[in-house]
Structures are given as structure tokens and as C-alpha cells.
mmCIF file of C-alpha atoms in Angstrom:
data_model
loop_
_atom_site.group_PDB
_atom_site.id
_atom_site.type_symbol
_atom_site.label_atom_id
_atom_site.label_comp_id
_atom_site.label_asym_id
_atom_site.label_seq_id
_atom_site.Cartn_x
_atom_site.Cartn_y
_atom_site.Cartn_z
ATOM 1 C CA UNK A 727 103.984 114.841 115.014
ATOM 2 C CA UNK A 728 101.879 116.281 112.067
ATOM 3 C CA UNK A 729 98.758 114.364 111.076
ATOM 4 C CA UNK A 730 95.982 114.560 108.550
ATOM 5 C CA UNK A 731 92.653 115.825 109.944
ATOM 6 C CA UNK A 732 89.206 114.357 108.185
ATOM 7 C CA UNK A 733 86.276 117.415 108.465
ATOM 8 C CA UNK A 734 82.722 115.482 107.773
ATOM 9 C CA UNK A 735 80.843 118.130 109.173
ATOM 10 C CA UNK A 736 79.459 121.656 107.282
ATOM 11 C CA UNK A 737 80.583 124.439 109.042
ATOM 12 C CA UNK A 738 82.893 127.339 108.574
ATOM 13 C CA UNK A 739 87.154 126.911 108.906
ATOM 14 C CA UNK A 740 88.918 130.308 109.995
ATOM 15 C CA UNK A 741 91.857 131.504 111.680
ATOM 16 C CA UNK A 742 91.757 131.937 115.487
ATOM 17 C CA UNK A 743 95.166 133.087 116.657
ATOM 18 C CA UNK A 744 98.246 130.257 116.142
ATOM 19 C CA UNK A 745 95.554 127.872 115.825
ATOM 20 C CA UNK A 746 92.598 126.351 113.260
ATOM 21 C CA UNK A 747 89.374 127.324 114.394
ATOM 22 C CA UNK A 748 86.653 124.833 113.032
ATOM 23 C CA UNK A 749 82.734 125.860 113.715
ATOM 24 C CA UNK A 750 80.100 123.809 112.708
ATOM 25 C CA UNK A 751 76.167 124.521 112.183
ATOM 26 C CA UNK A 752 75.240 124.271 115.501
ATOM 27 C CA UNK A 753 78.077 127.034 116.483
ATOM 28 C CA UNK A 754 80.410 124.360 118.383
ATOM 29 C CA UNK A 755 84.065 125.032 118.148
ATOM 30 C CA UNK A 756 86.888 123.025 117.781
ATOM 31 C CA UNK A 757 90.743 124.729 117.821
ATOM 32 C CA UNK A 758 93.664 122.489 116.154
ATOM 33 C CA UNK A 759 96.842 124.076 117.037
ATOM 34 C CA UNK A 760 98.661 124.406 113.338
ATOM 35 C CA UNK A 761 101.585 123.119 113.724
ATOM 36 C CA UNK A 762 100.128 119.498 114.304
ATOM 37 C CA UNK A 763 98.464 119.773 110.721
ATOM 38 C CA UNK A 764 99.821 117.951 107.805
ATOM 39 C CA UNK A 765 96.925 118.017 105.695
ATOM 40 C CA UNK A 766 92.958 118.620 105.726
ATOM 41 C CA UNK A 767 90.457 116.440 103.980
ATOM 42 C CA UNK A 768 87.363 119.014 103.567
ATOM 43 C CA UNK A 769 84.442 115.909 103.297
ATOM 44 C CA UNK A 770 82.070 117.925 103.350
ATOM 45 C CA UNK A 771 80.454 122.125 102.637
ATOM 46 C CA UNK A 772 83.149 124.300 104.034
ATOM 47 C CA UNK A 773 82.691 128.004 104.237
ATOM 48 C CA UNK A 774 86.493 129.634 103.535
ATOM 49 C CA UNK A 775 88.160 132.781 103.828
ATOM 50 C CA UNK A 776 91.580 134.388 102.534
ATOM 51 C CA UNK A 777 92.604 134.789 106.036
ATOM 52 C CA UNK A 778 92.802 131.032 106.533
ATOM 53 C CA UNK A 779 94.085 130.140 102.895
ATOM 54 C CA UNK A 780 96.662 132.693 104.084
ATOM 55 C CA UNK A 781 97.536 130.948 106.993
ATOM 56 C CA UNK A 782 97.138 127.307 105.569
ATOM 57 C CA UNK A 783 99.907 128.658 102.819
ATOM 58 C CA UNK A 784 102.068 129.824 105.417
ATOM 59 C CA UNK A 785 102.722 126.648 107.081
ATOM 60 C CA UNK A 786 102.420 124.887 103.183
ATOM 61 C CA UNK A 787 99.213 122.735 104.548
ATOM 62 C CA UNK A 788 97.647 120.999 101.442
ATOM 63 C CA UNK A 789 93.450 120.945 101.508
ATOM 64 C CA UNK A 790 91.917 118.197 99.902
ATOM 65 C CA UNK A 791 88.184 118.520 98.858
ATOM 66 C CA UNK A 792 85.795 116.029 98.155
ATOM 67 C CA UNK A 793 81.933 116.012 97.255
ATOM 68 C CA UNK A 794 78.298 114.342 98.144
ATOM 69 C CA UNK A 795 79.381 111.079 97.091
ATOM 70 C CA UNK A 796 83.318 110.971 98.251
ATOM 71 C CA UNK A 797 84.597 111.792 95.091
ATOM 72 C CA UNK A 798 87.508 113.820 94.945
ATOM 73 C CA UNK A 799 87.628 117.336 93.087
ATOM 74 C CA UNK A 800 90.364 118.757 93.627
ATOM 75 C CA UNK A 801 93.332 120.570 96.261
ATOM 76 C CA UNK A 802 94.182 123.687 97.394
ATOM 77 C CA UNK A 803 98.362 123.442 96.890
ATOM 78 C CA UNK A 804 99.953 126.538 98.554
ATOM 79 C CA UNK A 805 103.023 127.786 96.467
ATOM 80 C CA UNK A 806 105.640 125.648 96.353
ATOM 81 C CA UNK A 807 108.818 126.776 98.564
ATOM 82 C CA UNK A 808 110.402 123.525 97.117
ATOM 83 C CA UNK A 809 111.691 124.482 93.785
ATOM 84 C CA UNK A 810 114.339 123.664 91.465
ATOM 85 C CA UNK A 811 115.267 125.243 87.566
ATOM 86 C CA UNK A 812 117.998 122.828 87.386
ATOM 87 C CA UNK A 813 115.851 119.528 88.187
ATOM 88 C CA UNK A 814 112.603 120.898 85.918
ATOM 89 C CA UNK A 815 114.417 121.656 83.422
ATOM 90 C CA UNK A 816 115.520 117.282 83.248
ATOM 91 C CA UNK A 817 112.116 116.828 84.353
ATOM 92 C CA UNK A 818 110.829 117.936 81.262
ATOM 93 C CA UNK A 819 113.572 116.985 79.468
ATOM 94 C CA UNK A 820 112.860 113.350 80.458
ATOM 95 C CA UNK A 821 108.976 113.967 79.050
ATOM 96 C CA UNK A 822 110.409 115.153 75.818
ATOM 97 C CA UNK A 823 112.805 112.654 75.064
ATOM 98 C CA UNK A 824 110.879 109.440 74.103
ATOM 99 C CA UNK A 825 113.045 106.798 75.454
ATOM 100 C CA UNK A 826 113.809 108.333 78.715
ATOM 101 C CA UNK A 827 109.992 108.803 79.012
ATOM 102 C CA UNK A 828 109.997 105.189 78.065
ATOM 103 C CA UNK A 829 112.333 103.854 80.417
ATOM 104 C CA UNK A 830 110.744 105.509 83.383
ATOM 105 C CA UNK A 831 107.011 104.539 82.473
ATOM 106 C CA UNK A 832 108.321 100.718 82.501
ATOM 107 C CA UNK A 833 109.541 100.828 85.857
ATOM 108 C CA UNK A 834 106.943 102.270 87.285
ATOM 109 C CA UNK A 835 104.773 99.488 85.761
ATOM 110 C CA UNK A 836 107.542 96.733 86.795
ATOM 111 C CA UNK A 837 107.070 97.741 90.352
ATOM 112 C CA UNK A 838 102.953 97.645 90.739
ATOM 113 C CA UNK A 839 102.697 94.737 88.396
ATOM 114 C CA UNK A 840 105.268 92.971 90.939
ATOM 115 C CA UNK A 841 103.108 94.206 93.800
ATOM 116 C CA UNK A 842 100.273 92.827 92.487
ATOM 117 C CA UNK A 843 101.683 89.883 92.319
ATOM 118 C CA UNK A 844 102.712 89.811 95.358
ATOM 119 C CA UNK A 845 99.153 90.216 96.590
ATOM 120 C CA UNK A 846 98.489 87.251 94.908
ATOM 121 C CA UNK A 847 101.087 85.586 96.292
ATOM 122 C CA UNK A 848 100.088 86.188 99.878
ATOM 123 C CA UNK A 849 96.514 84.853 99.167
ATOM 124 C CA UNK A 850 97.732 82.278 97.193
ATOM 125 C CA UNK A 851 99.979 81.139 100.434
ATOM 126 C CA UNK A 852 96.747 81.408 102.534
ATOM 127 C CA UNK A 853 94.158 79.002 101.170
ATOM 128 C CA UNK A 854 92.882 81.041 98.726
ATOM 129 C CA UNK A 855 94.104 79.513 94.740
ATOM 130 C CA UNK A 856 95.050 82.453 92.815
ATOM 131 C CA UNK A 857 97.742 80.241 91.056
ATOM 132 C CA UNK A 858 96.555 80.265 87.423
ATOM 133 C CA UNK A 859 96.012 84.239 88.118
ATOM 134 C CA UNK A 860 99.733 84.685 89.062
ATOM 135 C CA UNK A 861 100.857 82.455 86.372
ATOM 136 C CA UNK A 862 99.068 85.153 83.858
ATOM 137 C CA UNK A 863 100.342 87.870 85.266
ATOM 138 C CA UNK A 864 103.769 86.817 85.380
ATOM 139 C CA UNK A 865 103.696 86.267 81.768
ATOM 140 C CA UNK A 866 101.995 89.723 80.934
ATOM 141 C CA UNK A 867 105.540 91.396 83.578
ATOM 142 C CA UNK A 868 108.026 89.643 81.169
ATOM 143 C CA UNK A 869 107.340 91.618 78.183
ATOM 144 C CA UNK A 870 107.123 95.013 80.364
ATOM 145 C CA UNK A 871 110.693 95.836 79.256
ATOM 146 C CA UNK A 872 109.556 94.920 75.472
ATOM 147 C CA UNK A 873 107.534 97.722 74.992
ATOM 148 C CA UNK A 874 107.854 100.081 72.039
ATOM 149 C CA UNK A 875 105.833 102.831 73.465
ATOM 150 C CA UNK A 876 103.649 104.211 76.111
ATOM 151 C CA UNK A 877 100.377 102.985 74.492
ATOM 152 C CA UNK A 878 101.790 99.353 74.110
ATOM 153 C CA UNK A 879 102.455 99.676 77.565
ATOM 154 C CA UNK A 880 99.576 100.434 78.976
ATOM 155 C CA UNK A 881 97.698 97.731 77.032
ATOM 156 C CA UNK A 882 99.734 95.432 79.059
ATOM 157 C CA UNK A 883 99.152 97.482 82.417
ATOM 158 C CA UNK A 884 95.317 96.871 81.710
ATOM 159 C CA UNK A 885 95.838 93.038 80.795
ATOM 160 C CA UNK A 886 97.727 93.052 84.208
ATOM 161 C CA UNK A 887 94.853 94.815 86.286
ATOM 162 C CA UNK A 888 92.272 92.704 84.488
ATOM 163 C CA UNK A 889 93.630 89.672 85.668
ATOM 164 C CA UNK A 890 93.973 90.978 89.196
ATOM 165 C CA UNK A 891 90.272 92.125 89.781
ATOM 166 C CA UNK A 892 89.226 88.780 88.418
ATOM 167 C CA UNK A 893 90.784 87.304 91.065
ATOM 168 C CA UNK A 894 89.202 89.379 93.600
ATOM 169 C CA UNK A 895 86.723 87.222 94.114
ATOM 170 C CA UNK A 896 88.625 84.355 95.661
ATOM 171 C CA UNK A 897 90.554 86.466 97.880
ATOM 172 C CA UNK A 898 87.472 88.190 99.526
ATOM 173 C CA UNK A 899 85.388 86.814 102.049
ATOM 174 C CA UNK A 900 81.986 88.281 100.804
ATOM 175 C CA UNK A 901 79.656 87.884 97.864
ATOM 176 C CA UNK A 902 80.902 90.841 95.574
ATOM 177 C CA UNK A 903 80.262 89.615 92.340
ATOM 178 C CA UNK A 904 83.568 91.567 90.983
ATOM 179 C CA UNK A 905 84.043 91.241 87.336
ATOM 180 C CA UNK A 906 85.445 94.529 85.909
ATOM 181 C CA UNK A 907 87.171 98.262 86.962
ATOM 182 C CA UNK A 908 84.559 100.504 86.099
ATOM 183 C CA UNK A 909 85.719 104.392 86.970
ATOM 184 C CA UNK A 910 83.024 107.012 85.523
ATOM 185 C CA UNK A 911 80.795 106.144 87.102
ATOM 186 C CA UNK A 912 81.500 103.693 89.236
ATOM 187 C CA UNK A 913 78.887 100.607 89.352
ATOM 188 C CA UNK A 914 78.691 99.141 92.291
ATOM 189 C CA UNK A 915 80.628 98.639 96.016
ATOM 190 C CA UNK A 916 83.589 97.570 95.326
ATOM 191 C CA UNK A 917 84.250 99.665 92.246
ATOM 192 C CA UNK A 918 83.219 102.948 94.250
ATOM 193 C CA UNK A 919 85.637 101.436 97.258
ATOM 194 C CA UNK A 920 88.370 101.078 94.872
ATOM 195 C CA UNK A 921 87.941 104.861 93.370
ATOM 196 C CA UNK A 922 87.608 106.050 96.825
ATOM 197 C CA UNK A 923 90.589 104.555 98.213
ATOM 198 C CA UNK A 924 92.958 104.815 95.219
ATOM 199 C CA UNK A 925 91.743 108.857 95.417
ATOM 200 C CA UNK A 926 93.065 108.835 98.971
ATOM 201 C CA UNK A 927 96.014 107.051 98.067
ATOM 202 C CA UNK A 928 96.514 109.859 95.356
ATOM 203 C CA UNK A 929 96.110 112.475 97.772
ATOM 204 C CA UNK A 930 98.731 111.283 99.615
ATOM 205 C CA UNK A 931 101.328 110.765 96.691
ATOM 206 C CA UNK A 932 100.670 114.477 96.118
ATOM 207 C CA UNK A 933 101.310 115.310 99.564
ATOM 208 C CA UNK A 934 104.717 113.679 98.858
ATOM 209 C CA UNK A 935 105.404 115.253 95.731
ATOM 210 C CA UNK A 936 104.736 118.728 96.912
ATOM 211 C CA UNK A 937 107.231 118.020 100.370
ATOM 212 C CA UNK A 938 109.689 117.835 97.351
ATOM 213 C CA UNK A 939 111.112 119.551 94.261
ATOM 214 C CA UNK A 940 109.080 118.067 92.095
ATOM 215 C CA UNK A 941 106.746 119.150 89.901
ATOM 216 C CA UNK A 942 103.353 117.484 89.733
ATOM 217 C CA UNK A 943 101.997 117.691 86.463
ATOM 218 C CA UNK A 944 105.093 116.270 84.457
ATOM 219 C CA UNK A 945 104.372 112.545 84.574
ATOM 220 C CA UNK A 946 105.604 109.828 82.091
ATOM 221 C CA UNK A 947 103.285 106.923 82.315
ATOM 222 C CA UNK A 948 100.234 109.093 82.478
ATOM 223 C CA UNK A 949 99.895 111.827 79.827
ATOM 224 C CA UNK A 950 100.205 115.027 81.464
ATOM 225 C CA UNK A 951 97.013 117.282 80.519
ATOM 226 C CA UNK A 952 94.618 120.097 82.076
ATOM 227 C CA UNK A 953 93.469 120.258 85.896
ATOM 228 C CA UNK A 954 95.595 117.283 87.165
ATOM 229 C CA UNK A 955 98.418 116.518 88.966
ATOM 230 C CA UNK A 956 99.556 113.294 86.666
ATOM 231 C CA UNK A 957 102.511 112.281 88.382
ATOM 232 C CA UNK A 958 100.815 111.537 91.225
ATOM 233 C CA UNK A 959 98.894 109.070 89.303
ATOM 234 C CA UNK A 960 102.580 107.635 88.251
ATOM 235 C CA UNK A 961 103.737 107.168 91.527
ATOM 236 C CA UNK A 962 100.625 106.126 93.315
ATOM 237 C CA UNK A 963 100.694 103.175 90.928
ATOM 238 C CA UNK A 964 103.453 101.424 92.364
ATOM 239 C CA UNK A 965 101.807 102.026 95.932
ATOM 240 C CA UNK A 966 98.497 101.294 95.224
ATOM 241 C CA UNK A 967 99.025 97.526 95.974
ATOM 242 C CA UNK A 968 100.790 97.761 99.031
ATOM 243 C CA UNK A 969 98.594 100.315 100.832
ATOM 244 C CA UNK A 970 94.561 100.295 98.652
ATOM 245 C CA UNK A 971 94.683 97.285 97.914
ATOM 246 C CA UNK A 972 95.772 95.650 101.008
ATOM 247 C CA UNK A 973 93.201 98.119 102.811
ATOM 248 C CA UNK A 974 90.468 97.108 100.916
ATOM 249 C CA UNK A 975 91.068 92.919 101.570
ATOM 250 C CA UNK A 976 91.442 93.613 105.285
ATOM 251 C CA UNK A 977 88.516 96.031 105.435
ATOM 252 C CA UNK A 978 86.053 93.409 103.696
ATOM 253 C CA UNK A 979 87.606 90.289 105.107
ATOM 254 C CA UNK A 980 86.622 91.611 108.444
ATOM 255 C CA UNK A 981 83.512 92.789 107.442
ATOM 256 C CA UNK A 982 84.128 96.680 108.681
ATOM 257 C CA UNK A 983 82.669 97.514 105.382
ATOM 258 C CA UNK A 984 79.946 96.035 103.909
ATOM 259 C CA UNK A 985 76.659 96.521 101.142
ATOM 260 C CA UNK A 986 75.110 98.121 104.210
ATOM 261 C CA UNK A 987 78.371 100.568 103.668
ATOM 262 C CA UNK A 988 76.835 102.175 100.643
ATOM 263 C CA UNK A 989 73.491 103.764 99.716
ATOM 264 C CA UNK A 990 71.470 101.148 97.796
ATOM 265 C CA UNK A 991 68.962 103.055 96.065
ATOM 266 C CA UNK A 992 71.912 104.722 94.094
ATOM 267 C CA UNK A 993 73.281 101.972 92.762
ATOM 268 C CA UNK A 994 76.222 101.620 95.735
ATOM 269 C CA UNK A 995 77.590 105.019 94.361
ATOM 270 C CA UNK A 996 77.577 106.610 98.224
ATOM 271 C CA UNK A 997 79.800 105.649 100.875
ATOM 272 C CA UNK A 998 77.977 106.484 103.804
ATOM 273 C CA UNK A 999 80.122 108.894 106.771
ATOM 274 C CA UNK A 1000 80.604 106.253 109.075
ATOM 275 C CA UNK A 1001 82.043 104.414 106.438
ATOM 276 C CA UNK A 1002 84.354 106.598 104.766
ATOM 277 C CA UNK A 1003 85.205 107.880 108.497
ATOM 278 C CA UNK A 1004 86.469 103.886 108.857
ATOM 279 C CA UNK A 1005 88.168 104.101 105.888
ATOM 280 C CA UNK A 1006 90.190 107.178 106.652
ATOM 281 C CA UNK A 1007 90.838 105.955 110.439
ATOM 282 C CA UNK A 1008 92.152 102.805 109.098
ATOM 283 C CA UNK A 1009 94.431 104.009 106.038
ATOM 284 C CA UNK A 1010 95.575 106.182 108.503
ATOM 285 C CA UNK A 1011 97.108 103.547 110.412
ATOM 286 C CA UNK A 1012 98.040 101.902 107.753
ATOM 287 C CA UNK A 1013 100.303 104.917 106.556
ATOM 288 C CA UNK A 1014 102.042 104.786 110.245
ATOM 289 C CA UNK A 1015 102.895 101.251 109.394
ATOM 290 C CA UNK A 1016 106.818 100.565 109.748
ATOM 291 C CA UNK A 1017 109.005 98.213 108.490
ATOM 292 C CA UNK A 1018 112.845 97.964 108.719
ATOM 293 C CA UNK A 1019 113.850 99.294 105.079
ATOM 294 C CA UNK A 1020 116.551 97.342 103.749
ATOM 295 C CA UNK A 1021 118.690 99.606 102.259
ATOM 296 C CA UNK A 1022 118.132 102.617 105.103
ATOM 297 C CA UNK A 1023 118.779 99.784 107.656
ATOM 298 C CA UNK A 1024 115.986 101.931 109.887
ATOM 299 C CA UNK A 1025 112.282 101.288 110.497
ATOM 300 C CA UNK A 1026 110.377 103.585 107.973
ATOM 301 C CA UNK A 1027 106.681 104.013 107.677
ATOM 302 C CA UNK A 1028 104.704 103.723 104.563
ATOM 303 C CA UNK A 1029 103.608 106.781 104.297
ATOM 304 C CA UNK A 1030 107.553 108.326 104.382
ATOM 305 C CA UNK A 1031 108.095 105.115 101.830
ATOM 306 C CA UNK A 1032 106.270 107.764 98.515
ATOM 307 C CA UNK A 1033 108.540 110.587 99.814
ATOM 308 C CA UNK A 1034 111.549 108.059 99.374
ATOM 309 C CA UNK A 1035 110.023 107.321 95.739
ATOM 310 C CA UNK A 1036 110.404 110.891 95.085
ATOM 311 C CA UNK A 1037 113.642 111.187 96.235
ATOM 312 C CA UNK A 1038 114.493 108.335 94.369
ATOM 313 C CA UNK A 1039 112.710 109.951 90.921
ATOM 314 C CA UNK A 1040 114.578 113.279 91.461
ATOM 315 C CA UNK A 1041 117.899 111.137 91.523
ATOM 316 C CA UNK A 1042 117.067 109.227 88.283
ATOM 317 C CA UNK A 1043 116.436 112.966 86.691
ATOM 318 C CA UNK A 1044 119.435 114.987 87.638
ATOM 319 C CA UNK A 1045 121.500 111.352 86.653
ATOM 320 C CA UNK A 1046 122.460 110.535 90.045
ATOM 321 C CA UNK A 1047 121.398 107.166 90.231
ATOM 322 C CA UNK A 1048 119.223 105.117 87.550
ATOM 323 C CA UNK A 1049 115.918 104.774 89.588
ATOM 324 C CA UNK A 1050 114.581 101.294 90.780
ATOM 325 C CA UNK A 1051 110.811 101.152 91.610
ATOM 326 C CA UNK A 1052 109.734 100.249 94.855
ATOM 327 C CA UNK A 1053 109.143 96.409 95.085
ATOM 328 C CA UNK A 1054 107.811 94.718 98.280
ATOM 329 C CA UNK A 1055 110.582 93.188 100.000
ATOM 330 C CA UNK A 1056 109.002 91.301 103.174
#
């Protein structure tokens, strides 16, 4: 079975034979034999050569790179061996036409607003009274399918996620003193947690999306523009509830992380290593999670729940079948 491999530690990543040879500064070797590799996540300074992007794009391994203070900044993608005329041709046809672009953009809002919501709901069924946060919400998902255009919608998206991180501070078990998303920069723990985790959530939408046809940078509820790969951002909406979110509750209801997670002196903006290596061991396992889908009849994990999404996307484009978001079920 394939995995994702974390790299914290500088050193240099070459080819060694049918196998990933990893030397850090102190010369010790490690070998991963390729074909366990799903993905890398470079945390740290890597020293590269073509022989190894060679070989990475042979077996269509995706490197994800990230800086100082766990921010993300970018992927290697080798070229796609997934492609289709036929289905980017709709894809783009389905960007151009306004009320196809429409129509998609709502749905994907309809399913994270109703996954937030169900977050609520699960606190709210546990002690903690989120009740007058629900009932907001709920109001705000009614008008979804009112909309007149992209910019409307997101207005209510926002009003949705406002309303949500306001009740953050009921449903965690620490003193966070949560008010508002703040991205660029963020300003303290639990907004850097948030970018962090909804970055690695991203990552692994695009993983998805490149195991598919699609193409990444046509996206409908996010404007598609220079250097990113939007329609991850689309997807990884309707997911970020179910798998972030959820992440981050457990991981600060049990106290795994913590203030003493972050580097005070600037201002909670660095997740220390032992932290983010927490973080990654425990999404991780979240991602393996299974659950019997209920129109598969089969147990399916989470992570194989965003390639379903895509499949799902690529039906609603070629006019298969009109596409239904996914909604939690259990």
C-alpha cells in the first residue's frame, strides 16, 4: 500500500537503484523502496537533482514543499498521464458559461456549509450549546440556491464561516480566545493551525485531482488565476469539515497540541517539528479512516472519499450525472 512520507530533516534526496535514497547532514541513509510512495512532503531544505525528479515523474509521485514556518509554497506535479480533450474542453466550457459555473459553485458551498453544520451538531449533542450558532447558519444555507452570482455567494460562504469560528470557542477545551480567520499572516495558534491543516488538506485534494482527468486550475467557486491549483481549493471546501476541522477539535481537546506547540516570541506563527510531525501522523490516520459508503455499499476511506468527488465532478461535466456534493451521512 502507497503512503505519504513527511521529510523534516535537511539533507539531500537522490536516486539509489529501484529505490529513494534520503541522506541527511550527518551522512545517514535511509532507502524507501518507490513503489510504496504516494507522495513526499519536503518540510524542510532539500538538495534535488534531475535524476530523482526523473524518477519521481516516472512513477507520477507528487512533492509537496513547505518553508521555515510550515507554510506551503508550492508542488512539483509530474506530467499528467491522465488526460482528456473531450472532458477539458466541458471543463472549461462549464467556467465560461455563467450559470453552469453557478450551479456548480452552489453545491460545493451546500455541501461544506452542511458539514459545518454538522460539526455543530455533534458538539451541540455533546454538552457543548452551539444551538443559536446552528440556528444562524441554517438560515445563511437556505438562500445558497438564491444566489445571483459568484460574489453574492461567497458573501454568504464568509457569513457561514464567521459564524462557525465564533463558535469555536465553546467546542474547544482550551483558552484560545478565537474571534476571527485571519490568513496573511496568520495571528495567532489557532489561526496558523487552521492554515496549516487546511494546506495539508489541499495537498491532498490535489493529490486526488491529479490521480484523475482533471485539470487543476479550472475551478468555479474560486477564480482561477496565476501559480495555483484553484480547484483544489473548490473541492477541499466540502472536505475541510469532515477531515481539518474534526482534526483540529480532537487534537486540542486532548491537548496533543498546545501554546507550547508554537514559537511564542513570533507571535504563534511557528509550529514547532514535533508538532507538525503530530499533526501529519494524526491526519494521516485520519485519511485511513473507513466508513461503509452508502451508495458503494463498501467500506471506503476518507482519503479515497476526494477521489470519489472527482469522479463525481468529471460526471457532472461530460453530463453523465448532475453532481451532488458530498454531505456527511453518519
Amino acid at each position: 500500500m502507497k503512503r505519504s512520507y513527511y521529510i523534516y530533516n535537511n539533507g539531500n534526496l537522490k536516486r539509489k537503484d529501484n529505490s529513494i535514497e534520503f541522506v541527511d547532514e550527518e551522512g545517514s541513509k535511509r532507502y524507501i523502496p518507490i513503489e510504496t510512495v504516494g507522495e513526499i512532503y519536503v518540510m524542510s531544505d532539500m538538495d534535488f537533482n534531475t535524476n530523482i525528479i526523473n524518477f519521481l515523474s516516472q512513477y507520477g509521485i507528487v512533492v509537496h514543499f513547505f518553508n521555515y514556518y510550515s507554510f506551503y509554497t508550492g508542488s512539483f506535479e509530474p506530467r499528467k498521464k491522465l488526460v482528456s480533450g473531450n472532458l477539458l474542453i466541458n471543463q472549461t466550457q462549464h467556467y465560461m458559461d455563467n450559470s453552469k459555473r453557478l450551479s456548480l459553485a452552489q453545491k460545493f458551498i451546500d455541501g461544506a456549509s452542511y458539514n459545518i453544520y454538522r460539526n455543530l451538531r455533534y458538539y451541540n449533542g455533546r454538552g457543548k450549546d452551539v444551538k443559536s450558532y446552528m440556528n444562524k447558519i441554517e438560515a445563511f444555507r437556505k438562500d445558497i440556491y438564491k444566489t445571483q452570482s459568484i460574489k453574492e455567494l461567497m458573501g454568504y460562504e464568509g457569513n457561514i464561516r464567521k459564524t462557525y469560528y465564533q463558535a469555536w470557542n465553546i467546542m474547544v477545551d482550551q483558552e484560545i480566545n478565537f474571534e476571527k480567520r485571519v490568513k496573511q499572516p496568520p495571528d495567532n495558534m489557532i489561526n496558523t493551525l487552521i492554515s496549516y491543516i487546511n494546506t495539508l488538506v489541499y495537498t491532498k485534494t490535489l493529490g486526488a485531482i491529479y490521480n484523475t482527468q482533471l485539470n487543476p486550475t479550472i475551478s468555479y467557486l474560486h477564480e482561477p488565476s496565476e501559480r495555483r491549483f484553484s480547484l483544489s481549493l473548490d473541492i477541499s471546501e466540502i472536505f475541510k469539515p469532515l477531515i481539518a476541522d474534526r482534526l483540529i477539535f480532537s487534537l486540542l481537546n486532548k491537548r496533543q497540541i498546545t501554546e507550547k506547540s508554537f514559537t511564542k516570541n513570533l507571535n504563534y506563527l511557528h509550529l514547532k517539528k514535533e508538532a507538525s510531525k503530530t499533526i501529519a501522523a494524526e491526519l494521516e490516520g485520519k485519511l485511513q479512516t473507513t466508513i461503509k459508503h452508502k451508495d458503494l455499499n463498501k467500506n471506503v476511506s476518507y482519503e479515497y472519499m476526494l477521489k470519489l468527488e472527482c469522479y463525481k465532478i468529471i460526471k457532472h461535466l461530460l453530463g453523465e450525472k448532475e453532481y451532488e456534493p458530498f454531505k456527511i451521512w453518519w
